[in-house]
Structure formats: structure tokens, C-alpha cells
Amino acid sequence: MTIVLSWDLFVLVFFVVIVAYSFIVGRDSTLKIILGTYVSMIAADAGGTVFSQYFGGSVMFMKLLKLAAVGNEQEAMVLVKVVIFIAFVIIFAVKGAFEVDTVDDRSAAVRFVLSILYAIMSAGLIISAILVFVSGISFIGAGEPKTTITALWDVYNESSLIRSIVNNSALWFSLPALAFLVHSLYTKKE
């Protein structure tokens, strides 16, 4: 059996790992990860921009770029944003100073379906955020979806999965929040 490495395979494996992890930690922790992901997206975007403004062009920064084999300041800012994003998501998941405690007033089947949906939405949200950072687009500074497609053009053309994620990124960004809101509205408080 020959396995051909592709962007689709990479994204699919990453997606499955996040979904599996979501099942391991449970629905409440997955919701905590989703909320932490939203905060991390904005913090990483702003942090990368601040990093670029204060350190971009400095002698020390240029030496660091050379050492890290990063081609230019734009790539460095993308790297900083992705590293900050991943670090913040992990910190929020493990040490976040907030808890999510949903009430289990539904049947086991409904709770299982909710766990599946939240796991899928968590994976889609994290992957979409990373793709936006890699494209060089800013959440804070906005950007057109066409700009994202231009920045990711090679990968976009090679991977139907990445094409689908990028084309539907607004859905991936909004669905977890909407699902959590609807879940909150229909949950009886203790």
C-alpha cells in the first residue's frame, strides 16, 4: 500500500487528532477550548502585529530570521502568530481561569451528538484560524476572502479540503459560537 502525502491528508489527520482529543477531554473541555480559541485568535493576531512593529527590521530580528531559516518579515510574523495562537490555545485548555459546566439534562444520545458536533466545530475552528494566519490575513485588520485565496494559492489549488475550509471559513468561525449560544438558551439552569 502506497500512501501519497498531500495537504488533504495533512489537514485530515490534524482534524482527526483534534476531534479525538475532544472526545478524550469531554464536551465541557471542548467548549472551553473553543472559547479559548476565539480569544487566542485575536491575541495571536494582535501579538504578531505588535511583534512586527517593534522588532521588525532590527538587527537582532534579522539575525533571528536567519537562524530560524525564515525568508522574510512577513513569514516571521506568520510564524509568530501561529506559535502564539497554538501556545495560547494550549494554555487556555490546560490552565484557563474559567470553567465550562454544561447541565446534562438530555439523553445520552443527545449528549453524544453534541459532543461530536462540538469536536468537529473545534477542529474546524482551529484549522481555519491557522490557515488564516498562514495566509497573512489579519482578523483585526480584516481582509477579503479573495486575499486569503491569493496568499494560499498553491496549497489552495492542490487541496480540495483546504479549498473547502477557506471558502467556508466564515461558517467555521461562526458555527461554534452559534451552537454554544443555542445550547445555552435551551439548557435548564440548576
C-alpha atoms as a PDB file:
ATOM      1  CA  MET A   1       0.000   0.000   0.000  1.00  0.00           C
ATOM      2  CA  THR A   2       1.395   3.348  -1.041  1.00  0.00           C
ATOM      3  CA  ILE A   3       0.460   6.462   0.899  1.00  0.00           C
ATOM      4  CA  VAL A   4       0.759   9.689  -1.034  1.00  0.00           C
ATOM      5  CA  LEU A   5       1.450  12.677   1.180  1.00  0.00           C
ATOM      6  CA  SER A   6      -0.739  15.642   0.364  1.00  0.00           C
ATOM      7  CA  TRP A   7      -2.195  18.718   2.009  1.00  0.00           C
ATOM      8  CA  ASP A   8      -5.551  16.948   2.169  1.00  0.00           C
ATOM      9  CA  LEU A   9      -4.001  14.101   4.153  1.00  0.00           C
ATOM     10  CA  PHE A  10      -2.185  16.526   6.473  1.00  0.00           C
ATOM     11  CA  VAL A  11      -5.339  18.542   7.195  1.00  0.00           C
ATOM     12  CA  LEU A  12      -7.443  15.400   7.585  1.00  0.00           C
ATOM     13  CA  VAL A  13      -5.009  13.860  10.091  1.00  0.00           C
ATOM     14  CA  PHE A  14      -4.812  17.148  12.024  1.00  0.00           C
ATOM     15  CA  PHE A  15      -8.627  17.334  12.004  1.00  0.00           C
ATOM     16  CA  VAL A  16      -8.971  13.750  13.279  1.00  0.00           C
ATOM     17  CA  VAL A  17      -6.393  14.341  16.042  1.00  0.00           C
ATOM     18  CA  ILE A  18      -8.317  17.399  17.293  1.00  0.00           C
ATOM     19  CA  VAL A  19     -11.637  15.519  17.159  1.00  0.00           C
ATOM     20  CA  ALA A  20     -10.115  12.547  19.018  1.00  0.00           C
ATOM     21  CA  TYR A  21      -8.633  14.860  21.650  1.00  0.00           C
ATOM     22  CA  SER A  22     -12.040  16.499  22.049  1.00  0.00           C
ATOM     23  CA  PHE A  23     -13.569  13.116  22.849  1.00  0.00           C
ATOM     24  CA  ILE A  24     -10.799  12.412  25.344  1.00  0.00           C
ATOM     25  CA  VAL A  25     -11.297  15.669  27.265  1.00  0.00           C
ATOM     26  CA  GLY A  26     -15.095  15.703  27.003  1.00  0.00           C
ATOM     27  CA  ARG A  27     -17.752  18.157  25.888  1.00  0.00           C
ATOM     28  CA  ASP A  28     -17.210  20.790  28.597  1.00  0.00           C
ATOM     29  CA  SER A  29     -13.458  20.935  27.999  1.00  0.00           C
ATOM     30  CA  THR A  30     -14.061  21.080  24.247  1.00  0.00           C
ATOM     31  CA  LEU A  31     -16.291  24.112  24.793  1.00  0.00           C
ATOM     32  CA  LYS A  32     -13.522  25.621  26.924  1.00  0.00           C
ATOM     33  CA  ILE A  33     -11.096  25.009  24.039  1.00  0.00           C
ATOM     34  CA  ILE A  34     -13.495  26.661  21.575  1.00  0.00           C
ATOM     35  CA  LEU A  35     -13.865  29.752  23.773  1.00  0.00           C
ATOM     36  CA  GLY A  36     -10.099  29.835  24.339  1.00  0.00           C
ATOM     37  CA  THR A  37      -9.566  29.532  20.583  1.00  0.00           C
ATOM     38  CA  TYR A  38     -11.608  32.668  19.905  1.00  0.00           C
ATOM     39  CA  VAL A  39      -9.580  34.643  22.457  1.00  0.00           C
ATOM     40  CA  SER A  40      -6.326  33.132  21.157  1.00  0.00           C
ATOM     41  CA  MET A  41      -7.138  34.106  17.558  1.00  0.00           C
ATOM     42  CA  ILE A  42      -7.425  37.784  18.445  1.00  0.00           C
ATOM     43  CA  ALA A  43      -4.484  37.742  20.880  1.00  0.00           C
ATOM     44  CA  ALA A  44      -2.186  35.991  18.381  1.00  0.00           C
ATOM     45  CA  ASP A  45      -3.184  38.323  15.575  1.00  0.00           C
ATOM     46  CA  ALA A  46      -2.518  41.393  17.706  1.00  0.00           C
ATOM     47  CA  GLY A  47       0.643  39.870  19.215  1.00  0.00           C
ATOM     48  CA  GLY A  48       2.123  39.121  15.793  1.00  0.00           C
ATOM     49  CA  THR A  49       1.395  42.645  14.629  1.00  0.00           C
ATOM     50  CA  VAL A  50       2.960  44.161  17.765  1.00  0.00           C
ATOM     51  CA  PHE A  51       5.973  41.877  17.340  1.00  0.00           C
ATOM     52  CA  SER A  52       6.389  43.029  13.750  1.00  0.00           C
ATOM     53  CA  GLN A  53       6.018  46.718  14.638  1.00  0.00           C
ATOM     54  CA  TYR A  54       8.539  46.680  17.474  1.00  0.00           C
ATOM     55  CA  PHE A  55      11.068  44.104  16.308  1.00  0.00           C
ATOM     56  CA  GLY A  56      10.704  44.081  12.512  1.00  0.00           C
ATOM     57  CA  GLY A  57      13.808  45.371  10.781  1.00  0.00           C
ATOM     58  CA  SER A  58      16.024  45.338  13.881  1.00  0.00           C
ATOM     59  CA  VAL A  59      19.468  43.750  13.658  1.00  0.00           C
ATOM     60  CA  MET A  60      18.612  41.182  16.317  1.00  0.00           C
ATOM     61  CA  PHE A  61      15.383  40.299  14.496  1.00  0.00           C
ATOM     62  CA  MET A  62      17.203  39.828  11.184  1.00  0.00           C
ATOM     63  CA  LYS A  63      19.726  37.501  12.871  1.00  0.00           C
ATOM     64  CA  LEU A  64      16.863  35.551  14.393  1.00  0.00           C
ATOM     65  CA  LEU A  65      15.216  35.249  10.958  1.00  0.00           C
ATOM     66  CA  LYS A  66      18.421  33.898   9.502  1.00  0.00           C
ATOM     67  CA  LEU A  67      18.851  31.431  12.375  1.00  0.00           C
ATOM     68  CA  ALA A  68      15.265  30.190  12.049  1.00  0.00           C
ATOM     69  CA  ALA A  69      15.590  29.937   8.244  1.00  0.00           C
ATOM     70  CA  VAL A  70      12.607  32.254   7.796  1.00  0.00           C
ATOM     71  CA  GLY A  71      12.674  34.054   4.463  1.00  0.00           C
ATOM     72  CA  ASN A  72      11.314  37.497   5.291  1.00  0.00           C
ATOM     73  CA  GLU A  73       9.465  39.608   7.857  1.00  0.00           C
ATOM     74  CA  GLN A  74       6.043  38.547   6.555  1.00  0.00           C
ATOM     75  CA  GLU A  75       6.884  34.865   7.078  1.00  0.00           C
ATOM     76  CA  ALA A  76       8.273  35.691  10.523  1.00  0.00           C
ATOM     77  CA  MET A  77       5.050  37.450  11.500  1.00  0.00           C
ATOM     78  CA  VAL A  78       3.043  34.427  10.320  1.00  0.00           C
ATOM     79  CA  LEU A  79       5.288  32.120  12.347  1.00  0.00           C
ATOM     80  CA  VAL A  80       4.932  34.311  15.454  1.00  0.00           C
ATOM     81  CA  LYS A  81       1.136  34.422  15.075  1.00  0.00           C
ATOM     82  CA  VAL A  82       0.845  30.646  14.668  1.00  0.00           C
ATOM     83  CA  VAL A  83       3.160  29.963  17.634  1.00  0.00           C
ATOM     84  CA  ILE A  84       1.297  32.451  19.866  1.00  0.00           C
ATOM     85  CA  PHE A  85      -2.047  31.002  18.742  1.00  0.00           C
ATOM     86  CA  ILE A  86      -1.097  27.386  19.454  1.00  0.00           C
ATOM     87  CA  ALA A  87       0.542  28.287  22.782  1.00  0.00           C
ATOM     88  CA  PHE A  88      -2.490  30.291  23.916  1.00  0.00           C
ATOM     89  CA  VAL A  89      -4.969  27.573  22.908  1.00  0.00           C
ATOM     90  CA  ILE A  90      -2.967  25.025  24.915  1.00  0.00           C
ATOM     91  CA  ILE A  91      -2.646  27.347  27.926  1.00  0.00           C
ATOM     92  CA  PHE A  92      -6.372  28.164  27.891  1.00  0.00           C
ATOM     93  CA  ALA A  93      -7.235  24.460  27.584  1.00  0.00           C
ATOM     94  CA  VAL A  94      -4.942  23.357  30.394  1.00  0.00           C
ATOM     95  CA  LYS A  95      -4.743  26.329  32.757  1.00  0.00           C
ATOM     96  CA  GLY A  96      -7.549  28.669  31.695  1.00  0.00           C
ATOM     97  CA  ALA A  97      -9.004  30.524  34.677  1.00  0.00           C
ATOM     98  CA  PHE A  98     -12.557  29.731  33.635  1.00  0.00           C
ATOM     99  CA  GLU A  99     -14.722  26.637  33.571  1.00  0.00           C
ATOM    100  CA  VAL A 100     -17.474  25.494  31.275  1.00  0.00           C
ATOM    101  CA  ASP A 101     -20.034  23.351  33.038  1.00  0.00           C
ATOM    102  CA  THR A 102     -22.975  22.347  30.895  1.00  0.00           C
ATOM    103  CA  VAL A 103     -26.009  20.779  32.503  1.00  0.00           C
ATOM    104  CA  ASP A 104     -26.593  17.173  31.468  1.00  0.00           C
ATOM    105  CA  ASP A 105     -30.378  17.300  31.284  1.00  0.00           C
ATOM    106  CA  ARG A 106     -30.617  15.480  27.977  1.00  0.00           C
ATOM    107  CA  SER A 107     -30.481  11.838  26.930  1.00  0.00           C
ATOM    108  CA  ALA A 108     -27.169  10.075  26.376  1.00  0.00           C
ATOM    109  CA  ALA A 109     -27.758  10.089  22.605  1.00  0.00           C
ATOM    110  CA  VAL A 110     -28.255  13.877  22.513  1.00  0.00           C
ATOM    111  CA  ARG A 111     -25.169  14.432  24.694  1.00  0.00           C
ATOM    112  CA  PHE A 112     -23.141  12.187  22.369  1.00  0.00           C
ATOM    113  CA  VAL A 113     -24.330  14.055  19.259  1.00  0.00           C
ATOM    114  CA  LEU A 114     -23.486  17.384  20.927  1.00  0.00           C
ATOM    115  CA  SER A 115     -20.014  16.058  21.762  1.00  0.00           C
ATOM    116  CA  ILE A 116     -19.485  15.047  18.124  1.00  0.00           C
ATOM    117  CA  LEU A 117     -20.698  18.422  16.833  1.00  0.00           C
ATOM    118  CA  TYR A 118     -18.533  20.415  19.252  1.00  0.00           C
ATOM    119  CA  ALA A 119     -15.495  18.241  18.442  1.00  0.00           C
ATOM    120  CA  ILE A 120     -15.934  18.827  14.703  1.00  0.00           C
ATOM    121  CA  MET A 121     -16.511  22.554  15.188  1.00  0.00           C
ATOM    122  CA  SER A 122     -13.446  22.830  17.434  1.00  0.00           C
ATOM    123  CA  ALA A 123     -11.259  21.147  14.810  1.00  0.00           C
ATOM    124  CA  GLY A 124     -12.671  23.297  12.001  1.00  0.00           C
ATOM    125  CA  LEU A 125     -12.211  26.492  14.001  1.00  0.00           C
ATOM    126  CA  ILE A 126      -8.581  25.750  14.908  1.00  0.00           C
ATOM    127  CA  ILE A 127      -7.625  24.683  11.380  1.00  0.00           C
ATOM    128  CA  SER A 128      -9.397  27.691   9.831  1.00  0.00           C
ATOM    129  CA  ALA A 129      -7.599  30.060  12.203  1.00  0.00           C
ATOM    130  CA  ILE A 130      -4.205  28.566  11.336  1.00  0.00           C
ATOM    131  CA  LEU A 131      -4.971  28.803   7.600  1.00  0.00           C
ATOM    132  CA  VAL A 132      -5.943  32.461   8.010  1.00  0.00           C
ATOM    133  CA  PHE A 133      -2.675  33.163   9.859  1.00  0.00           C
ATOM    134  CA  VAL A 134      -0.642  31.310   7.214  1.00  0.00           C
ATOM    135  CA  SER A 135      -2.354  33.347   4.508  1.00  0.00           C
ATOM    136  CA  GLY A 136      -1.078  36.546   6.117  1.00  0.00           C
ATOM    137  CA  ILE A 137      -4.569  37.928   6.692  1.00  0.00           C
ATOM    138  CA  SER A 138      -5.386  39.740   9.919  1.00  0.00           C
ATOM    139  CA  PHE A 139      -8.576  39.217  11.916  1.00  0.00           C
ATOM    140  CA  ILE A 140      -8.198  42.684  13.376  1.00  0.00           C
ATOM    141  CA  GLY A 141      -7.151  44.397  10.147  1.00  0.00           C
ATOM    142  CA  ALA A 142      -9.805  42.483   8.222  1.00  0.00           C
ATOM    143  CA  GLY A 143      -9.262  41.155   4.735  1.00  0.00           C
ATOM    144  CA  GLU A 144     -11.185  39.815   1.825  1.00  0.00           C
ATOM    145  CA  PRO A 145     -11.622  36.057   1.309  1.00  0.00           C
ATOM    146  CA  LYS A 146     -10.085  36.582  -2.152  1.00  0.00           C
ATOM    147  CA  THR A 147      -6.914  37.896  -0.477  1.00  0.00           C
ATOM    148  CA  THR A 148      -6.765  34.736   1.598  1.00  0.00           C
ATOM    149  CA  ILE A 149      -7.139  32.615  -1.518  1.00  0.00           C
ATOM    150  CA  THR A 150      -4.364  34.578  -3.274  1.00  0.00           C
ATOM    151  CA  ALA A 151      -1.980  34.140  -0.339  1.00  0.00           C
ATOM    152  CA  LEU A 152      -2.684  30.390  -0.169  1.00  0.00           C
ATOM    153  CA  TRP A 153      -2.926  29.927  -3.947  1.00  0.00           C
ATOM    154  CA  ASP A 154      -0.558  26.942  -4.343  1.00  0.00           C
ATOM    155  CA  VAL A 155      -1.978  24.976  -1.433  1.00  0.00           C
ATOM    156  CA  TYR A 156      -5.493  26.113  -2.340  1.00  0.00           C
ATOM    157  CA  ASN A 157      -5.111  24.628  -5.835  1.00  0.00           C
ATOM    158  CA  GLU A 158      -3.531  21.397  -4.597  1.00  0.00           C
ATOM    159  CA  SER A 159      -6.021  20.596  -1.853  1.00  0.00           C
ATOM    160  CA  SER A 160      -9.763  20.353  -2.258  1.00  0.00           C
ATOM    161  CA  LEU A 161     -10.082  20.081   1.521  1.00  0.00           C
ATOM    162  CA  ILE A 162      -8.180  23.330   2.138  1.00  0.00           C
ATOM    163  CA  ARG A 163     -10.193  24.956  -0.658  1.00  0.00           C
ATOM    164  CA  SER A 164     -13.400  23.926   1.106  1.00  0.00           C
ATOM    165  CA  ILE A 165     -12.173  25.148   4.516  1.00  0.00           C
ATOM    166  CA  VAL A 166     -11.044  28.519   3.125  1.00  0.00           C
ATOM    167  CA  ASN A 167     -14.238  29.022   1.104  1.00  0.00           C
ATOM    168  CA  ASN A 168     -16.334  28.265   4.185  1.00  0.00           C
ATOM    169  CA  SER A 169     -14.137  29.941   6.817  1.00  0.00           C
ATOM    170  CA  ALA A 170     -16.907  32.325   7.894  1.00  0.00           C
ATOM    171  CA  LEU A 171     -19.021  29.288   8.685  1.00  0.00           C
ATOM    172  CA  TRP A 172     -16.204  27.654  10.682  1.00  0.00           C
ATOM    173  CA  PHE A 173     -15.708  30.880  12.657  1.00  0.00           C
ATOM    174  CA  SER A 174     -19.387  31.474  13.421  1.00  0.00           C
ATOM    175  CA  LEU A 175     -20.862  27.988  13.930  1.00  0.00           C
ATOM    176  CA  PRO A 176     -19.163  27.118  17.255  1.00  0.00           C
ATOM    177  CA  ALA A 177     -20.297  30.369  18.870  1.00  0.00           C
ATOM    178  CA  LEU A 178     -23.832  29.999  17.499  1.00  0.00           C
ATOM    179  CA  ALA A 179     -24.036  26.364  18.618  1.00  0.00           C
ATOM    180  CA  PHE A 180     -22.848  27.280  22.113  1.00  0.00           C
ATOM    181  CA  LEU A 181     -25.387  30.111  22.257  1.00  0.00           C
ATOM    182  CA  VAL A 182     -28.265  27.860  21.154  1.00  0.00           C
ATOM    183  CA  HIS A 183     -27.131  25.166  23.596  1.00  0.00           C
ATOM    184  CA  SER A 184     -27.069  27.778  26.379  1.00  0.00           C
ATOM    185  CA  LEU A 185     -30.553  29.035  25.517  1.00  0.00           C
ATOM    186  CA  TYR A 186     -32.066  25.550  25.645  1.00  0.00           C
ATOM    187  CA  THR A 187     -30.330  24.360  28.804  1.00  0.00           C
ATOM    188  CA  LYS A 188     -32.161  24.496  32.110  1.00  0.00           C
ATOM    189  CA  LYS A 189     -30.035  26.056  34.833  1.00  0.00           C
ATOM    190  CA  GLU A 190     -29.689  24.245  38.137  1.00  0.00           C
END
